[in-house]
Amino acid sequence: MSNGSGTRRWGGGAGRWMLTALMLVVGLMFLAPLFWMFATSLKPAAETLSRDVGVLPRFADESGVAPGKLSGAYAEKLGSQAAANYSAAFDNPVTDFRLYIRNTALVSVLSVAGMVLSSAIAAYGFSRIKWRGRDSLFLVVLATMMIPFTVIMAPQYLLYKHMGWIGTFAPLWVPAWFGGAFTVFLLRQFFLGIPRELDEAAQLDGCSHWGSFWRIILPLAKPALAVAALLQFIASWNDFLAPLVFINQQKQYTLMMGLALYERQHGGTPWNHVMAASFITMAPVLVLFLFTQRALIEGVATQGLKE
Amino acid sequence: MSGEAQSLTRRAALTVMAAGGAAWAFWPRRSRFQQAPAGRKEVVYWEKWTDQEGAAAQRMVDWFNQSQDRIWVTKLTVADIGAKAMVAIGGGDPPDIVGLWSYSIPQYAEAGALLAVDTLAGAGHLNESYYTPAVWQLLTHEGKQWAGVSTCHSLALYYNRAMFREAGIDRPPRTIAELDACAERLTRRESDGRLRVCGFHQAIPDWWVYFWPFVFGGDLYEPGARGTPGRATVASAEGIKAFEWVSRTAERLGRVPGRAFASSFNRSIGSADDPFFNARVPMIMQGPWTANFARVYAPGLEYAAAAMPVDEAVYDEASPITLIEADVLMVPKGSPNAEAAAEFLLFTQRRDVHERLAMEQCKPSGLRSVSERFESEHPHPYIALHNDLMQSSRARIQPRTRAWKQYNDMMIAAFEAVWGGADVGAELRRVEARVQEVIDLSAERLRRRREARLGDPGEGPQRRGAATTQEVEAQRWSGAATQEGA
Amino acid sequence: MRRRWPTWLVGLAWVSPWLVGFVWFLAAPVAMSLFYSFTDYSLLEKSVPVGLANYREMLGDSLFWVSLRNTLVYTFASVAVGGAMSLGIAVLLERRLPGTGFVRAAVFLPTLVPIVAAAIGWRYMFTTDNGLINAGLKSVGVGPVDWLGDPRAALWAMVLMGLWFYGTSVVIYTAALRDVPRSLYEAAAIDGLGAWRRFVSVTLPSMSPAVLFNTVMSTIWSLQIFAAPLLMTRGGPDNATMVFSLYVYRNAFEYGRMGYASALAWVQILIAVALTLVALGLSRKLTYYRAA
């Protein structure tokens, strides 16, 4: 979109290259923890506790001789070590990651569906209909973003207890069906940008609010809906606090609970296995990010825009 | 823009499909958690153990499942089981039976959240003469038995005989002064001041940092006389002496290197990198499971166990000081299959069952009567020591108050502060005052709660009658328990 | 034709999914916690009213003050350093240098890492003898630091780890920088302002809504810090990372003191509201100043 102007402004001299180097260093520093975690998940256990901290696995033998990083022997060792670590993490006797993947997928899909639908409806009410009190109520929406979960976790627990939801998945996905402040906010910003004439024309043709919502706004808002769905999927996939407080039975653990259990088991879990388990739990989100990073980042950036 | 949007939607859809495909591939064909066979009543059993100890508990469960054909126990491993059990039982989603630590009993019992074992049919033989004295104290509260023991243990000093020999030490230390002298002879440092070998470290492992007042003849808690709350006593002269010893040790090892040394072993206790197995810490206070782990992770280790050294002033060979803890099994009120769960609980209290689980987890027996086989076939080379410690008249237990979890957390912080050089007296007095406040508040509120239960007109006549009986019984018993404690 | 409903009713009907959820899942629990903050309640048993006792108890509870201090220190450090850092990175990203897309993605990616995995990874990074951080410090001749074991270092370890999650702020600042009108820069260039003065007197004021938004959001976010110390240090060593939410959680779910926990939670709400109001007030002042 702005490649033309970008290329034009590259002209500068040494200062510019130094800035580039600085920026790349910053980027690498942000990537380093993840990369190191990934490299650790490929190492043999002994190397994870070794004092000479290396980034890539070495696979030194008894005499301390390590194969060259580009040699076939290295690739072979890397492959077998990776397979060993990942299968040890995946098929460990304590946690059943297969089951947790299913639980997490179920909860995430249900909450994405509910969140997008309900928030879109509410966002329509906050953007495409003019009514008294709308904007002050919207301030309340924004204010709710400020209530920390840790403040309401205890009373919410009591509430779910009264409703008989403890012991079910309901606390993890039903609230999403009542929309969420952030998603409402995101969609409202987008809906406000759609020209008024479109649904006014439709309403003159006898179309109800529901009709213009369903046939005009939603189709136009597909990109925003996709971003909202992505963000909600990632949020509920990664959620740790809600399952921590509301889920008791191990049969209902989500991946994040399973990962915490696996890491904290008695006697400690070897770092290489824990890191492999972490990457197993993160894989779907990382893959999603690879495919959609641009839209995701743009979507998040709109948060800070003034009206 | 719309091209961008379309390709985004397409990409998102593709990813979701790929994720769906992956989920399909990983979909469990059969859940790892065994299903109860048709026709059997399923009892859900929560337990904290993982690994070898978890496997041993599972074998006990299997034994029960094979011993009859009506009930099927499913064991689930639960992380953070203390918090989870409270939340689940309070939330009305309890397991049928749960394996907790004995310190939970006061709180659960006072809340009326457990089925008393005394009331179970067929539990008549489970009484004071069935369990060792310390274990009986741990299972009871206000005179009623609230739980069965799954395993129990006493703590002892484990030492590395090879390293003792090299350093020319011919017998394990018996007093704190001897312990310090041994530790000093065994400690080795790197050239940069870091510890390579640390003779003895009060925070390795860091599970019992509240233990040290015991070895100076002190205690943490004094149960209350009839009707009055108990007293926290950690800031007694003995307690202060104990933590001054900790502070001196820290000073000698170096406060910073000593702490760094301990924190580097945070995760490795009971694994291949355990500092005792690696010969980094030749003397360590540990439980009997050490023998089990040593067999797996350090088969060549030459070690022995002895009673924990104590301060000279309180040394008595006939009556060693130790800490007794028990893992307990309790049936929460509201357990969906309470009767079946109780049957399983009674099964676990059988001597043969208890001894088999104890042997597999390498622990002593919590019962007064011990079979001949138990000592002769026990895999632990020093089981006799642990059994003797179980019976010692100076075996200590954790304070029997619902404030203990908080007390313990505060002791951990106080230990760390003392290690860092904080003033021992001030630190302990602060802990003691705060714990006392919590004890007093909860005693006062318990009293009010019980009064409310007695006089609540909203409760039906039947329930009220039941509450009254329970209340009267509790009062009668609390008097008896106090006398016994005193 | 059907009778027309008044517009406010139509509007309310449309926002009702959110409204019902707000009342039911947020307002009701918040009100319940206010009620329980005046009781003694343990989850396992019925509540007993105790009046203001929980609030009085707090005043003398040194751990309450410690956790409050830790949370505020963490918040101020994190918001100040994180704010400056993300603004700096955003400025770099706006220079349209080669590799910008990659760096932007790299900075944003950590915000998608689940906190459990991040806690595990950083715990390993922070290990004294074989962690990446100390290896990095050693190469410049510093350390080793016992990050999670030393009471003086542990909270700063949390701050350092928290900086990893500032990608959202960076992205928002980038968008705001893009919206600064070119004409302003041109005017500034005519006035002969240097780069730093130009940034302070032109760029920063015109993106003040984004600064305000980021500051408020990261303050709120930092005040909530919970999962990292829960998973990494359990509040230790010597309560150095005992933060407010963790103390609430312990009282509610570990000590069985839900009433006391509710009172603590209410103090937390009041602090969050107060800090937000302060931020809004400051922004109004700054805006007037700019208008004048």
JSON list of N, CA and C in Angstrom, two decimals, chain A residues 200-238:
[
{"chain": "A", "resi": 200, "resn": "GLU", "atom": "N", "xyz": [-29.70, 3.38, 5.19]},
{"chain": "A", "resi": 200, "resn": "GLU", "atom": "CA", "xyz": [-30.87, 4.25, 5.07]},
{"chain": "A", "resi": 200, "resn": "GLU", "atom": "C", "xyz": [-31.65, 3.88, 3.82]},
{"chain": "A", "resi": 201, "resn": "ALA", "atom": "N", "xyz": [-30.93, 3.68, 2.74]},
{"chain": "A", "resi": 201, "resn": "ALA", "atom": "CA", "xyz": [-31.59, 3.29, 1.48]},
{"chain": "A", "resi": 201, "resn": "ALA", "atom": "C", "xyz": [-32.34, 1.98, 1.67]},
{"chain": "A", "resi": 202, "resn": "ALA", "atom": "N", "xyz": [-31.67, 1.07, 2.35]},
{"chain": "A", "resi": 202, "resn": "ALA", "atom": "CA", "xyz": [-32.30, -0.23, 2.55]},
{"chain": "A", "resi": 202, "resn": "ALA", "atom": "C", "xyz": [-33.56, -0.07, 3.39]},
{"chain": "A", "resi": 203, "resn": "GLN", "atom": "N", "xyz": [-33.49, 0.82, 4.41]},
{"chain": "A", "resi": 203, "resn": "GLN", "atom": "CA", "xyz": [-34.65, 0.95, 5.27]},
{"chain": "A", "resi": 203, "resn": "GLN", "atom": "C", "xyz": [-35.82, 1.61, 4.53]},
{"chain": "A", "resi": 204, "resn": "LEU", "atom": "N", "xyz": [-35.49, 2.50, 3.58]},
{"chain": "A", "resi": 204, "resn": "LEU", "atom": "CA", "xyz": [-36.55, 3.09, 2.77]},
{"chain": "A", "resi": 204, "resn": "LEU", "atom": "C", "xyz": [-37.25, 2.00, 1.96]},
{"chain": "A", "resi": 205, "resn": "ASP", "atom": "N", "xyz": [-36.47, 1.00, 1.56]},
{"chain": "A", "resi": 205, "resn": "ASP", "atom": "CA", "xyz": [-37.06, -0.11, 0.82]},
{"chain": "A", "resi": 205, "resn": "ASP", "atom": "C", "xyz": [-37.84, -1.05, 1.71]},
{"chain": "A", "resi": 206, "resn": "GLY", "atom": "N", "xyz": [-38.01, -0.68, 2.99]},
{"chain": "A", "resi": 206, "resn": "GLY", "atom": "CA", "xyz": [-38.82, -1.50, 3.88]},
{"chain": "A", "resi": 206, "resn": "GLY", "atom": "C", "xyz": [-38.02, -2.54, 4.64]},
{"chain": "A", "resi": 207, "resn": "CYS", "atom": "N", "xyz": [-36.74, -2.37, 4.62]},
{"chain": "A", "resi": 207, "resn": "CYS", "atom": "CA", "xyz": [-35.89, -3.32, 5.32]},
{"chain": "A", "resi": 207, "resn": "CYS", "atom": "C", "xyz": [-35.87, -2.96, 6.81]},
{"chain": "A", "resi": 208, "resn": "SER", "atom": "N", "xyz": [-36.00, -3.95, 7.68]},
{"chain": "A", "resi": 208, "resn": "SER", "atom": "CA", "xyz": [-35.96, -3.69, 9.12]},
{"chain": "A", "resi": 208, "resn": "SER", "atom": "C", "xyz": [-34.50, -3.51, 9.55]},
{"chain": "A", "resi": 209, "resn": "HIS", "atom": "N", "xyz": [-34.32, -3.12, 10.83]},
{"chain": "A", "resi": 209, "resn": "HIS", "atom": "CA", "xyz": [-32.96, -3.05, 11.35]},
{"chain": "A", "resi": 209, "resn": "HIS", "atom": "C", "xyz": [-32.26, -4.40, 11.20]},
{"chain": "A", "resi": 210, "resn": "TRP", "atom": "N", "xyz": [-33.02, -5.44, 11.52]},
{"chain": "A", "resi": 210, "resn": "TRP", "atom": "CA", "xyz": [-32.44, -6.78, 11.46]},
{"chain": "A", "resi": 210, "resn": "TRP", "atom": "C", "xyz": [-31.98, -7.08, 10.04]},
{"chain": "A", "resi": 211, "resn": "GLY", "atom": "N", "xyz": [-32.84, -6.67, 9.07]},
{"chain": "A", "resi": 211, "resn": "GLY", "atom": "CA", "xyz": [-32.51, -6.91, 7.68]},
{"chain": "A", "resi": 211, "resn": "GLY", "atom": "C", "xyz": [-31.25, -6.17, 7.28]},
{"chain": "A", "resi": 212, "resn": "SER", "atom": "N", "xyz": [-31.13, -4.88, 7.68]},
{"chain": "A", "resi": 212, "resn": "SER", "atom": "CA", "xyz": [-29.95, -4.15, 7.23]},
{"chain": "A", "resi": 212, "resn": "SER", "atom": "C", "xyz": [-28.71, -4.64, 7.97]},
{"chain": "A", "resi": 213, "resn": "PHE", "atom": "N", "xyz": [-28.90, -5.07, 9.22]},
{"chain": "A", "resi": 213, "resn": "PHE", "atom": "CA", "xyz": [-27.77, -5.65, 9.94]},
{"chain": "A", "resi": 213, "resn": "PHE", "atom": "C", "xyz": [-27.27, -6.90, 9.22]},
{"chain": "A", "resi": 214, "resn": "TRP", "atom": "N", "xyz": [-28.20, -7.74, 8.89]},
{"chain": "A", "resi": 214, "resn": "TRP", "atom": "CA", "xyz": [-27.85, -9.06, 8.37]},
{"chain": "A", "resi": 214, "resn": "TRP", "atom": "C", "xyz": [-27.39, -9.00, 6.92]},
{"chain": "A", "resi": 215, "resn": "ARG", "atom": "N", "xyz": [-28.05, -8.11, 6.14]},
{"chain": "A", "resi": 215, "resn": "ARG", "atom": "CA", "xyz": [-27.77, -8.14, 4.70]},
{"chain": "A", "resi": 215, "resn": "ARG", "atom": "C", "xyz": [-26.78, -7.07, 4.25]},
{"chain": "A", "resi": 216, "resn": "ILE", "atom": "N", "xyz": [-26.62, -6.01, 5.04]},
{"chain": "A", "resi": 216, "resn": "ILE", "atom": "CA", "xyz": [-25.72, -4.95, 4.59]},
{"chain": "A", "resi": 216, "resn": "ILE", "atom": "C", "xyz": [-24.49, -4.83, 5.47]},
{"chain": "A", "resi": 217, "resn": "ILE", "atom": "N", "xyz": [-24.72, -4.66, 6.78]},
{"chain": "A", "resi": 217, "resn": "ILE", "atom": "CA", "xyz": [-23.58, -4.38, 7.66]},
{"chain": "A", "resi": 217, "resn": "ILE", "atom": "C", "xyz": [-22.67, -5.60, 7.77]},
{"chain": "A", "resi": 218, "resn": "LEU", "atom": "N", "xyz": [-23.24, -6.73, 8.11]},
{"chain": "A", "resi": 218, "resn": "LEU", "atom": "CA", "xyz": [-22.38, -7.90, 8.35]},
{"chain": "A", "resi": 218, "resn": "LEU", "atom": "C", "xyz": [-21.52, -8.26, 7.13]},
{"chain": "A", "resi": 219, "resn": "PRO", "atom": "N", "xyz": [-22.11, -8.30, 5.91]},
{"chain": "A", "resi": 219, "resn": "PRO", "atom": "CA", "xyz": [-21.25, -8.64, 4.77]},
{"chain": "A", "resi": 219, "resn": "PRO", "atom": "C", "xyz": [-20.13, -7.63, 4.59]},
{"chain": "A", "resi": 220, "resn": "LEU", "atom": "N", "xyz": [-20.42, -6.34, 4.84]},
{"chain": "A", "resi": 220, "resn": "LEU", "atom": "CA", "xyz": [-19.38, -5.34, 4.66]},
{"chain": "A", "resi": 220, "resn": "LEU", "atom": "C", "xyz": [-18.31, -5.44, 5.74]},
{"chain": "A", "resi": 221, "resn": "ALA", "atom": "N", "xyz": [-18.72, -5.97, 6.91]},
{"chain": "A", "resi": 221, "resn": "ALA", "atom": "CA", "xyz": [-17.80, -5.96, 8.06]},
{"chain": "A", "resi": 221, "resn": "ALA", "atom": "C", "xyz": [-16.99, -7.23, 8.16]},
{"chain": "A", "resi": 222, "resn": "LYS", "atom": "N", "xyz": [-17.01, -8.04, 7.11]},
{"chain": "A", "resi": 222, "resn": "LYS", "atom": "CA", "xyz": [-16.31, -9.33, 7.19]},
{"chain": "A", "resi": 222, "resn": "LYS", "atom": "C", "xyz": [-14.88, -9.23, 7.74]},
{"chain": "A", "resi": 223, "resn": "PRO", "atom": "N", "xyz": [-14.07, -8.27, 7.21]},
{"chain": "A", "resi": 223, "resn": "PRO", "atom": "CA", "xyz": [-12.70, -8.23, 7.74]},
{"chain": "A", "resi": 223, "resn": "PRO", "atom": "C", "xyz": [-12.66, -7.97, 9.25]},
{"chain": "A", "resi": 224, "resn": "ALA", "atom": "N", "xyz": [-13.51, -7.06, 9.71]},
{"chain": "A", "resi": 224, "resn": "ALA", "atom": "CA", "xyz": [-13.50, -6.76, 11.15]},
{"chain": "A", "resi": 224, "resn": "ALA", "atom": "C", "xyz": [-13.98, -7.97, 11.94]},
{"chain": "A", "resi": 225, "resn": "LEU", "atom": "N", "xyz": [-14.99, -8.66, 11.40]},
{"chain": "A", "resi": 225, "resn": "LEU", "atom": "CA", "xyz": [-15.49, -9.85, 12.09]},
{"chain": "A", "resi": 225, "resn": "LEU", "atom": "C", "xyz": [-14.40, -10.90, 12.17]},
{"chain": "A", "resi": 226, "resn": "ALA", "atom": "N", "xyz": [-13.64, -11.01, 11.06]},
{"chain": "A", "resi": 226, "resn": "ALA", "atom": "CA", "xyz": [-12.57, -12.02, 11.06]},
{"chain": "A", "resi": 226, "resn": "ALA", "atom": "C", "xyz": [-11.53, -11.69, 12.13]},
{"chain": "A", "resi": 227, "resn": "VAL", "atom": "N", "xyz": [-11.17, -10.39, 12.22]},
{"chain": "A", "resi": 227, "resn": "VAL", "atom": "CA", "xyz": [-10.18, -10.01, 13.23]},
{"chain": "A", "resi": 227, "resn": "VAL", "atom": "C", "xyz": [-10.73, -10.28, 14.64]},
{"chain": "A", "resi": 228, "resn": "ALA", "atom": "N", "xyz": [-12.00, -9.91, 14.84]},
{"chain": "A", "resi": 228, "resn": "ALA", "atom": "CA", "xyz": [-12.59, -10.14, 16.16]},
{"chain": "A", "resi": 228, "resn": "ALA", "atom": "C", "xyz": [-12.59, -11.63, 16.50]},
{"chain": "A", "resi": 229, "resn": "ALA", "atom": "N", "xyz": [-12.93, -12.44, 15.50]},
{"chain": "A", "resi": 229, "resn": "ALA", "atom": "CA", "xyz": [-12.96, -13.88, 15.74]},
{"chain": "A", "resi": 229, "resn": "ALA", "atom": "C", "xyz": [-11.57, -14.40, 16.06]},
{"chain": "A", "resi": 230, "resn": "LEU", "atom": "N", "xyz": [-10.57, -13.93, 15.31]},
{"chain": "A", "resi": 230, "resn": "LEU", "atom": "CA", "xyz": [-9.20, -14.37, 15.56]},
{"chain": "A", "resi": 230, "resn": "LEU", "atom": "C", "xyz": [-8.77, -14.02, 16.97]},
{"chain": "A", "resi": 231, "resn": "LEU", "atom": "N", "xyz": [-9.01, -12.76, 17.34]},
{"chain": "A", "resi": 231, "resn": "LEU", "atom": "CA", "xyz": [-8.55, -12.32, 18.66]},
{"chain": "A", "resi": 231, "resn": "LEU", "atom": "C", "xyz": [-9.26, -13.11, 19.76]},
{"chain": "A", "resi": 232, "resn": "GLN", "atom": "N", "xyz": [-10.54, -13.35, 19.57]},
{"chain": "A", "resi": 232, "resn": "GLN", "atom": "CA", "xyz": [-11.26, -14.09, 20.59]},
{"chain": "A", "resi": 232, "resn": "GLN", "atom": "C", "xyz": [-10.79, -15.54, 20.65]},
{"chain": "A", "resi": 233, "resn": "PHE", "atom": "N", "xyz": [-10.52, -16.09, 19.48]},
{"chain": "A", "resi": 233, "resn": "PHE", "atom": "CA", "xyz": [-10.03, -17.48, 19.47]},
{"chain": "A", "resi": 233, "resn": "PHE", "atom": "C", "xyz": [-8.72, -17.57, 20.25]},
{"chain": "A", "resi": 234, "resn": "ILE", "atom": "N", "xyz": [-7.82, -16.64, 19.96]},
{"chain": "A", "resi": 234, "resn": "ILE", "atom": "CA", "xyz": [-6.52, -16.67, 20.63]},
{"chain": "A", "resi": 234, "resn": "ILE", "atom": "C", "xyz": [-6.71, -16.45, 22.13]},
{"chain": "A", "resi": 235, "resn": "ALA", "atom": "N", "xyz": [-7.57, -15.49, 22.47]},
{"chain": "A", "resi": 235, "resn": "ALA", "atom": "CA", "xyz": [-7.77, -15.20, 23.89]},
{"chain": "A", "resi": 235, "resn": "ALA", "atom": "C", "xyz": [-8.31, -16.42, 24.61]},
{"chain": "A", "resi": 236, "resn": "SER", "atom": "N", "xyz": [-9.27, -17.10, 24.02]},
{"chain": "A", "resi": 236, "resn": "SER", "atom": "CA", "xyz": [-9.83, -18.21, 24.79]},
{"chain": "A", "resi": 236, "resn": "SER", "atom": "C", "xyz": [-8.95, -19.45, 24.71]},
{"chain": "A", "resi": 237, "resn": "TRP", "atom": "N", "xyz": [-8.21, -19.59, 23.64]},
{"chain": "A", "resi": 237, "resn": "TRP", "atom": "CA", "xyz": [-7.25, -20.69, 23.58]},
{"chain": "A", "resi": 237, "resn": "TRP", "atom": "C", "xyz": [-6.19, -20.52, 24.67]},
{"chain": "A", "resi": 238, "resn": "ASN", "atom": "N", "xyz": [-5.74, -19.28, 24.84]},
{"chain": "A", "resi": 238, "resn": "ASN", "atom": "CA", "xyz": [-4.65, -19.02, 25.78]},
{"chain": "A", "resi": 238, "resn": "ASN", "atom": "C", "xyz": [-5.12, -18.85, 27.22]}
]
